[in-house]
XYZ file of C-alpha atoms in Angstrom:
477
model
C -45.779 81.894 -99.226
C -46.587 78.052 -98.882
C -45.769 76.565 -95.386
C -46.424 74.665 -92.817
C -47.020 74.074 -89.694
C -45.866 71.025 -86.731
C -49.195 70.133 -84.497
C -47.924 68.584 -80.432
C -50.938 66.572 -79.780
C -51.566 63.234 -77.075
C -52.073 61.694 -80.427
C -49.006 62.305 -81.544
C -47.340 64.958 -84.127
C -49.196 65.909 -87.393
C -48.795 68.737 -89.743
C -51.522 71.633 -90.934
C -51.314 72.578 -94.089
C -50.722 76.954 -94.299
C -51.162 78.948 -97.771
C -52.485 82.731 -98.613
C -55.229 83.688 -101.082
C -56.137 86.899 -103.450
C -57.669 89.205 -100.876
C -57.097 87.452 -97.716
C -55.125 89.117 -94.925
C -54.445 85.576 -93.239
C -53.725 82.134 -93.613
C -55.868 79.966 -94.144
C -55.523 76.700 -92.702
C -55.702 72.342 -92.492
C -54.637 70.267 -89.846
C -54.880 66.291 -89.879
C -51.456 65.841 -92.092
C -49.040 62.916 -90.872
C -46.179 64.501 -93.185
C -44.571 68.055 -93.478
C -43.766 67.085 -97.327
C -47.621 65.852 -97.466
C -48.872 68.902 -95.589
C -46.541 72.086 -97.695
C -47.753 69.782 -100.850
C -51.195 70.659 -100.107
C -50.671 74.312 -99.402
C -48.817 74.353 -102.271
C -51.609 73.194 -104.379
C -54.195 74.632 -102.935
C -52.468 78.665 -103.251
C -52.372 77.707 -107.042
C -55.079 77.172 -107.522
C -56.508 80.213 -105.418
C -53.809 82.194 -108.130
C -55.184 81.732 -111.150
C -57.156 83.564 -112.681
C -60.929 82.083 -113.074
C -62.821 85.746 -114.465
C -66.776 85.398 -115.092
C -67.430 85.415 -118.779
C -68.690 89.235 -118.338
C -65.905 90.104 -115.887
C -64.278 92.657 -118.382
C -67.247 94.752 -119.363
C -68.800 94.993 -115.679
C -68.673 97.526 -113.995
C -68.526 98.374 -109.889
C -72.418 100.088 -110.100
C -73.615 97.033 -112.074
C -72.080 94.238 -109.780
C -73.132 96.131 -106.905
C -76.347 96.436 -107.671
C -76.126 92.244 -107.671
C -74.465 92.396 -104.265
C -77.074 94.229 -102.528
C -79.454 92.331 -104.143
C -78.927 89.052 -102.464
C -78.588 90.437 -98.707
C -80.245 89.072 -95.776
C -79.878 91.271 -93.211
C -81.956 93.539 -90.445
C -83.705 96.142 -92.048
C -81.857 98.138 -90.121
C -78.451 97.375 -91.751
C -79.979 96.919 -95.136
C -80.858 100.937 -94.261
C -77.019 101.398 -93.906
C -75.812 99.799 -96.503
C -78.129 100.831 -98.887
C -77.012 104.342 -97.722
C -73.555 103.754 -97.911
C -73.442 102.744 -101.502
C -76.398 104.923 -102.542
C -74.434 108.347 -101.278
C -71.193 107.554 -100.933
C -69.468 104.393 -103.131
C -71.423 104.455 -106.638
C -71.339 108.363 -107.155
C -67.590 107.605 -107.129
C -66.996 104.011 -108.333
C -70.299 103.317 -109.875
C -69.069 104.162 -113.689
C -65.325 101.988 -113.079
C -64.771 99.132 -114.514
C -64.351 96.372 -112.473
C -61.058 95.396 -114.662
C -59.663 99.182 -113.826
C -60.187 98.834 -109.992
C -58.578 95.677 -109.238
C -55.401 97.739 -109.245
C -56.430 100.433 -108.185
C -54.381 101.036 -105.250
C -53.623 104.866 -105.118
C -57.089 105.863 -105.972
C -58.684 104.252 -103.715
C -56.015 105.494 -100.769
C -56.879 108.603 -101.928
C -60.208 108.120 -101.936
C -60.244 107.088 -98.671
C -57.627 109.966 -97.399
C -60.893 112.076 -98.221
C -62.813 110.677 -96.264
C -61.171 111.145 -93.250
C -60.993 114.604 -93.537
C -65.227 115.490 -94.750
C -66.435 112.934 -92.212
C -65.766 111.861 -88.798
C -63.192 108.426 -87.879
C -66.077 106.259 -87.833
C -68.282 107.095 -90.161
C -65.396 106.995 -92.752
C -64.292 104.080 -91.184
C -67.783 102.613 -92.530
C -67.619 103.903 -95.636
C -64.335 102.553 -96.301
C -64.958 99.280 -94.759
C -68.483 98.346 -97.116
C -65.972 98.840 -100.402
C -63.440 96.585 -98.777
C -66.366 93.525 -98.599
C -67.508 94.450 -102.161
C -64.172 94.265 -103.298
C -63.412 90.591 -101.621
C -66.872 89.183 -102.380
C -66.195 90.623 -106.165
C -62.742 88.089 -105.884
C -65.080 84.978 -104.414
C -66.985 85.555 -107.274
C -64.312 85.460 -109.557
C -64.946 88.952 -110.906
C -61.198 90.390 -110.026
C -58.097 89.253 -109.680
C -57.146 91.116 -105.666
C -58.702 93.457 -103.274
C -56.780 97.302 -104.128
C -59.190 98.088 -100.782
C -56.992 95.944 -98.186
C -55.681 98.324 -95.416
C -52.213 98.264 -95.592
C -50.138 98.021 -92.190
C -47.708 100.567 -90.962
C -49.234 102.907 -93.250
C -49.670 106.713 -92.892
C -49.693 109.473 -89.433
C -49.844 107.656 -85.783
C -49.668 111.127 -83.902
C -52.931 112.753 -86.676
C -55.327 109.593 -86.189
C -54.405 108.953 -82.005
C -56.221 112.564 -82.232
C -58.652 112.158 -84.496
C -59.391 109.283 -82.417
C -59.882 111.343 -79.106
C -61.540 113.541 -80.639
C -64.223 111.563 -81.579
C -64.231 110.135 -78.075
C -67.453 110.526 -76.534
C -66.475 112.800 -73.084
C -70.030 114.176 -71.556
C -71.227 112.242 -68.552
C -74.097 113.252 -66.202
C -74.201 111.692 -62.575
C -77.650 110.656 -60.614
C -78.289 114.048 -59.203
C -77.799 115.142 -62.609
C -79.875 112.766 -64.369
C -82.630 113.350 -61.182
C -83.083 117.087 -63.138
C -82.776 116.609 -65.849
C -85.427 113.810 -66.200
C -88.064 116.686 -64.148
C -86.994 118.998 -66.471
C -88.211 116.552 -69.924
C -91.444 115.706 -67.351
C -92.402 119.098 -67.153
C -92.026 119.976 -70.540
C -93.884 117.354 -71.689
C -97.014 117.626 -68.913
C -96.666 114.261 -68.047
C -94.878 111.718 -64.993
C -94.171 109.193 -68.707
C -90.714 111.093 -68.981
C -89.525 111.393 -65.740
C -89.353 107.677 -65.707
C -88.200 107.109 -68.844
C -85.089 109.615 -68.295
C -84.028 107.431 -65.256
C -84.969 103.904 -67.017
C -82.318 104.612 -69.990
C -79.829 105.559 -66.991
C -80.015 103.542 -64.290
C -80.783 100.618 -66.529
C -77.912 101.626 -69.542
C -80.289 101.576 -72.204
C -80.499 102.329 -76.221
C -83.070 104.727 -76.691
C -84.668 102.012 -79.128
C -84.722 99.356 -75.725
C -86.125 102.196 -73.755
C -88.742 102.506 -76.296
C -89.136 98.957 -76.236
C -89.597 98.216 -72.666
C -92.384 96.081 -71.819
C -94.673 95.494 -68.999
C -92.409 91.715 -68.156
C -89.602 94.401 -67.355
C -91.369 95.010 -64.405
C -89.683 92.452 -62.066
C -86.280 92.992 -60.153
C -84.919 90.902 -62.750
C -85.852 90.516 -66.755
C -84.570 89.991 -69.758
C -83.932 92.307 -72.272
C -84.256 90.385 -74.808
C -85.924 92.754 -78.053
C -86.024 96.528 -79.063
C -88.237 99.010 -81.309
C -86.488 100.681 -84.243
C -87.238 103.630 -85.732
C -87.793 103.406 -89.359
C -88.652 106.159 -91.553
C -92.182 106.179 -93.034
C -93.563 106.523 -89.649
C -92.846 102.496 -89.501
C -91.207 100.941 -86.075
C -89.528 97.048 -85.749
C -89.670 94.384 -83.054
C -86.222 93.394 -82.963
C -83.412 91.936 -81.401
C -80.723 94.794 -79.279
C -78.126 95.837 -81.506
C -75.388 92.721 -82.312
C -76.805 90.410 -80.438
C -76.721 91.757 -77.240
C -78.957 90.521 -74.517
C -79.432 90.577 -71.217
C -80.439 90.227 -68.054
C -81.028 93.268 -66.059
C -81.691 93.558 -62.217
C -83.624 96.155 -61.454
C -83.346 99.053 -57.773
C -85.918 99.208 -55.473
C -86.773 102.296 -56.367
C -86.947 101.795 -60.407
C -88.794 99.108 -60.144
C -91.529 100.875 -58.127
C -90.925 103.496 -61.019
C -91.851 101.101 -63.808
C -94.450 99.292 -61.717
C -96.493 103.213 -61.821
C -95.652 103.397 -64.981
C -96.794 100.513 -66.102
C -100.105 101.372 -64.052
C -100.870 104.670 -65.174
C -99.889 104.823 -69.258
C -102.456 105.023 -71.829
C -102.079 104.055 -75.043
C -103.699 104.835 -78.481
C -106.734 102.502 -78.568
C -105.759 99.638 -80.596
C -108.267 96.624 -82.135
C -106.254 94.195 -83.960
C -103.271 91.756 -83.158
C -100.531 93.784 -84.154
C -99.234 97.267 -83.182
C -100.122 99.360 -85.977
C -96.456 100.678 -85.715
C -95.687 97.919 -87.883
C -98.487 98.215 -91.051
C -96.958 96.882 -93.486
C -93.901 94.873 -91.754
C -93.506 90.793 -91.526
C -94.932 89.296 -88.539
C -91.557 89.080 -86.921
C -91.296 92.798 -87.223
C -93.938 93.116 -85.000
C -95.487 93.111 -81.698
C -99.115 93.150 -79.502
C -100.631 96.717 -78.999
C -100.234 98.506 -75.852
C -97.415 96.231 -74.352
C -94.601 98.600 -73.673
C -94.513 100.914 -70.987
C -94.088 104.127 -73.266
C -95.724 106.281 -75.712
C -96.316 108.811 -77.835
C -96.410 112.248 -76.647
C -98.844 113.443 -80.146
C -102.598 112.047 -80.334
C -102.125 108.480 -81.699
C -98.263 108.459 -81.689
C -97.975 104.746 -80.286
C -94.129 105.747 -79.694
C -91.926 108.269 -78.928
C -89.568 109.345 -81.569
C -86.147 110.160 -81.176
C -86.248 113.134 -83.168
C -89.102 115.455 -81.889
C -88.356 114.152 -77.845
C -84.388 115.539 -78.161
C -85.087 118.749 -79.895
C -88.617 119.884 -77.979
C -87.218 118.046 -74.118
C -84.632 116.094 -74.156
C -81.542 119.499 -74.858
C -83.710 121.949 -73.583
C -83.591 120.092 -70.141
C -79.758 118.993 -70.797
C -78.639 122.782 -72.266
C -80.674 125.027 -71.709
C -81.931 125.472 -75.287
C -84.265 124.381 -77.459
C -83.588 122.254 -81.246
C -79.984 123.218 -79.611
C -77.188 122.874 -81.604
C -79.283 124.401 -84.735
C -78.976 127.505 -86.634
C -83.064 128.280 -84.445
C -81.777 127.325 -80.794
C -83.104 129.492 -78.602
C -82.858 129.752 -74.368
C -85.618 128.470 -72.497
C -86.361 131.598 -71.261
C -88.390 132.653 -67.674
C -90.993 134.872 -67.608
C -89.264 135.823 -63.360
C -85.962 135.269 -62.950
C -86.378 134.094 -59.388
C -89.165 131.151 -60.340
C -87.363 128.562 -62.588
C -90.556 126.575 -63.586
C -91.685 129.910 -65.164
C -91.312 128.944 -68.363
C -92.215 130.901 -71.744
C -93.880 129.084 -74.269
C -92.181 128.545 -77.582
C -93.323 127.076 -80.696
C -94.771 127.391 -84.479
C -96.448 131.367 -84.053
C -94.697 132.467 -80.824
C -92.278 134.735 -80.906
C -89.391 133.934 -78.327
C -88.527 137.039 -76.725
C -85.130 138.803 -77.798
C -83.741 139.309 -73.697
C -86.141 137.682 -71.713
C -86.355 137.919 -68.235
C -84.108 134.209 -67.108
C -83.846 131.156 -68.272
C -82.350 128.122 -67.763
C -78.655 126.553 -67.069
C -77.559 124.124 -68.745
C -76.848 120.753 -66.489
C -74.174 119.009 -69.160
C -74.236 121.451 -72.544
C -73.325 117.906 -74.384
C -74.654 116.137 -73.829
C -77.266 113.556 -75.663
C -79.599 110.676 -74.415
C -77.300 107.886 -75.329
C -74.525 109.668 -73.269
C -77.177 108.389 -70.888
C -76.312 105.011 -71.929
C -72.316 106.100 -71.391
C -72.989 108.043 -68.125
C -74.292 104.940 -66.978
C -71.310 102.905 -67.275
C -69.377 105.986 -65.495
C -71.486 105.042 -62.591
C -70.649 100.871 -62.318
C -66.993 101.981 -62.601
C -67.285 104.909 -59.634
C -69.416 102.356 -57.160
C -66.893 99.638 -58.169
C -68.286 97.072 -60.567
C -66.630 93.936 -61.614
C -65.864 93.808 -65.607
C -67.410 90.988 -66.318
C -71.042 92.197 -64.847
C -70.448 95.639 -66.281
C -69.670 93.631 -69.571
C -72.923 91.767 -69.405
C -74.997 94.620 -67.846
C -74.161 96.483 -71.327
C -74.383 94.054 -73.470
C -70.817 93.565 -74.187
C -68.831 91.237 -75.436
C -64.887 90.543 -74.422
C -63.522 87.980 -76.200
C -60.598 88.531 -74.319
C -59.042 84.899 -72.448
C -59.307 86.153 -69.311
C -63.084 87.334 -69.577
C -63.973 83.644 -71.163
C -62.946 82.159 -67.536
C -64.597 85.348 -65.259
C -67.951 84.801 -64.490
C -70.652 86.531 -63.050
C -72.347 85.855 -59.648
C -75.806 86.116 -57.632
C -73.858 87.931 -54.656
C -72.383 90.439 -56.945
C -76.150 91.324 -58.619
C -76.863 92.111 -55.786
C -74.234 94.003 -54.559
C -74.644 96.111 -57.388
C -77.947 96.691 -56.750
C -77.293 97.611 -53.142
C -75.025 100.112 -54.361
C -77.082 102.379 -56.684
C -79.728 102.097 -54.814
C -78.026 104.173 -52.154
C -76.344 106.472 -54.554
C -80.213 106.856 -55.835
C -81.242 107.972 -51.934
C -78.274 109.738 -52.810
C -79.569 111.815 -55.860
C -82.609 112.377 -53.927
C -81.280 113.874 -51.060
C -79.514 116.454 -52.734
C -82.697 117.330 -54.826
C -84.759 117.544 -52.114
C -81.957 119.519 -50.099
C -83.296 122.630 -53.432
C -86.712 122.401 -52.408
C -89.424 120.182 -52.131
C -91.877 122.024 -54.753
C -92.061 120.568 -58.280
C -94.395 120.851 -60.718
C -94.673 117.098 -61.949
C -96.677 115.280 -59.791
C -94.361 112.034 -59.698
C -91.626 114.263 -58.340
C -93.175 115.722 -55.886
C -94.397 112.576 -54.798
C -90.787 111.183 -54.470
C -89.403 114.053 -52.449
C -92.555 114.384 -50.077
C -91.568 110.502 -49.479
C -87.839 111.334 -48.494
C -88.812 113.903 -46.268
C -91.429 111.979 -44.339
C -88.134 109.654 -43.791
C -85.744 112.297 -43.103
C -86.065 114.300 -40.025
C -83.353 116.839 -40.635
C -84.559 117.867 -44.042
C -85.676 121.780 -42.612
C -82.588 122.379 -41.846
C -80.876 121.490 -45.291
C -83.845 123.178 -47.134
C -83.120 126.311 -45.089
C -79.105 126.701 -46.407
C -80.469 125.770 -50.207
C -80.543 128.051 -53.563
C -84.131 127.605 -54.450
C -82.982 128.163 -58.201
C -80.486 125.421 -58.235
C -83.841 123.287 -58.917
C -83.033 123.999 -62.331
C-alpha cells in the first residue's frame, strides 16, 4: 500500500513517497515533496502504474526456456560468473522449468516451493540457495520486462522449520583448520612428493597470507616485498586456459608479509623456472581477450609437468595436498589408498604409486594423517583462525582477508600502521615457534629448503641438541 513518510531536516520538513511494485519486497522511495498529501498521491500513482499489466506481445506463448536463453544472451559478466550461470541454467533450471509457459509459471508458487524443498534434500544449503536464487533473478527480470505480472520465486518470510535449517547450516560450516606447525609439516610433505622446493613455499604463502587458490597461483614478482597490493588472481577455466582477473568479489587488498615469508618468496623468485615463451602474453590465455592475459614468466609459481605454466588445482590436490594432509593418495574417492612406507622407521621411505604400479595391500607403514578433512581452501580458514588467536583487531582481519563489513561500526573503524606492524611481529613469532617444534623432531629432511630453514634455526638455538634427544623421529611426517 502506498504511503508517505515525514522527513525532518535543517532546511525544514519534507515528505517522502513510498510505494510497492510486484516482484519486490521493499518499498521504492522518493523524497522532496512539500506536503504529505502530495507525496501520497504520487506514491499511489506509481503503484497503480506498476500494477497495471503491460505484457509483451509474445508473453502468452513464451516458454521459460526461450526467455532464459534470451536473458542469458544479454549478460555481460566475468567468465567465471558466466560459467556458473550457464551451468545452473543447463543442469537445473531449463531441464525442470524449460517447457513451462511463462504465463503459467507466474502463479506456480506451490510448484516452486516443492522444487526448492527437493533441492535442499539433494544438495548442500549453499548449492541449493545458488540454484534457487538464479530462478528468482530470471523471473524478476521477466517482471521488469512485462512478461509476467509477479515473481513466484520470492521467498516467503517466516516459512518452514527453523531447527532443520540451523542444523544444515552447522553441518555446512567448515571446521577443519590447522596450526602453523601442522602447516609446516604439510608443506614439507608436498615438497617431498613433488621433488622441488616450490610447493613448500606455495603452501606457506597460502596459509600465512590467507590466500584463495587463484590468488596464490597468480602471485607475481611484485609480491616479494614487506607489503604488496593483491589486485589480481589467475582463474583456471576448462580448456586449459587461465584468466588474469581481479580477486573474487573485488577483494583487492594490501598484504603485510612477515620477514620469514618475504625471504622464502625471494628464494622462490630466484629459483623458479618457467616454460619458455616468446610471445607478448603467457600462452596460458591463448584465445582470450587481452584484458584477461598476463605477461609470461611473471608469476612466482609454475606447474610441475613439462610445459605447465601454472599449477592446476585438481592434480595438485589429489597427488600432493591430500596425501600430505590426509596420508592418502586421491583422498575422499573410491580409489583412495594410503601413502605406504617400505620402512616404518623411516617416514621418507614412501613407495612409488601411480599408473602401472600396484599398491601394496599390507604396507610396512604409512603416513599418519595431519588433518584428515583439510582442503586447500581450509588453509585460508586456518589463517583467519590464526589472526584471531594472535588478537588481531576485526577491522584488520577483514581488511587482510578481503572481507566486506557493511555495519556502522566498521565504517568508523580504521586500520593503522601500528596495527599492521604488531600483526607482522606476532606472525613472525608464531613462525619461529613452528620451526622450533619441527626442529625438535629432528633436523633431517629430503627437501633442501626445509633443511636450510632447520639448520639456520639450529645455529641460533644452542639448546637444540637436548630437545632432539627427547623427540621421536617418526613425528616429522
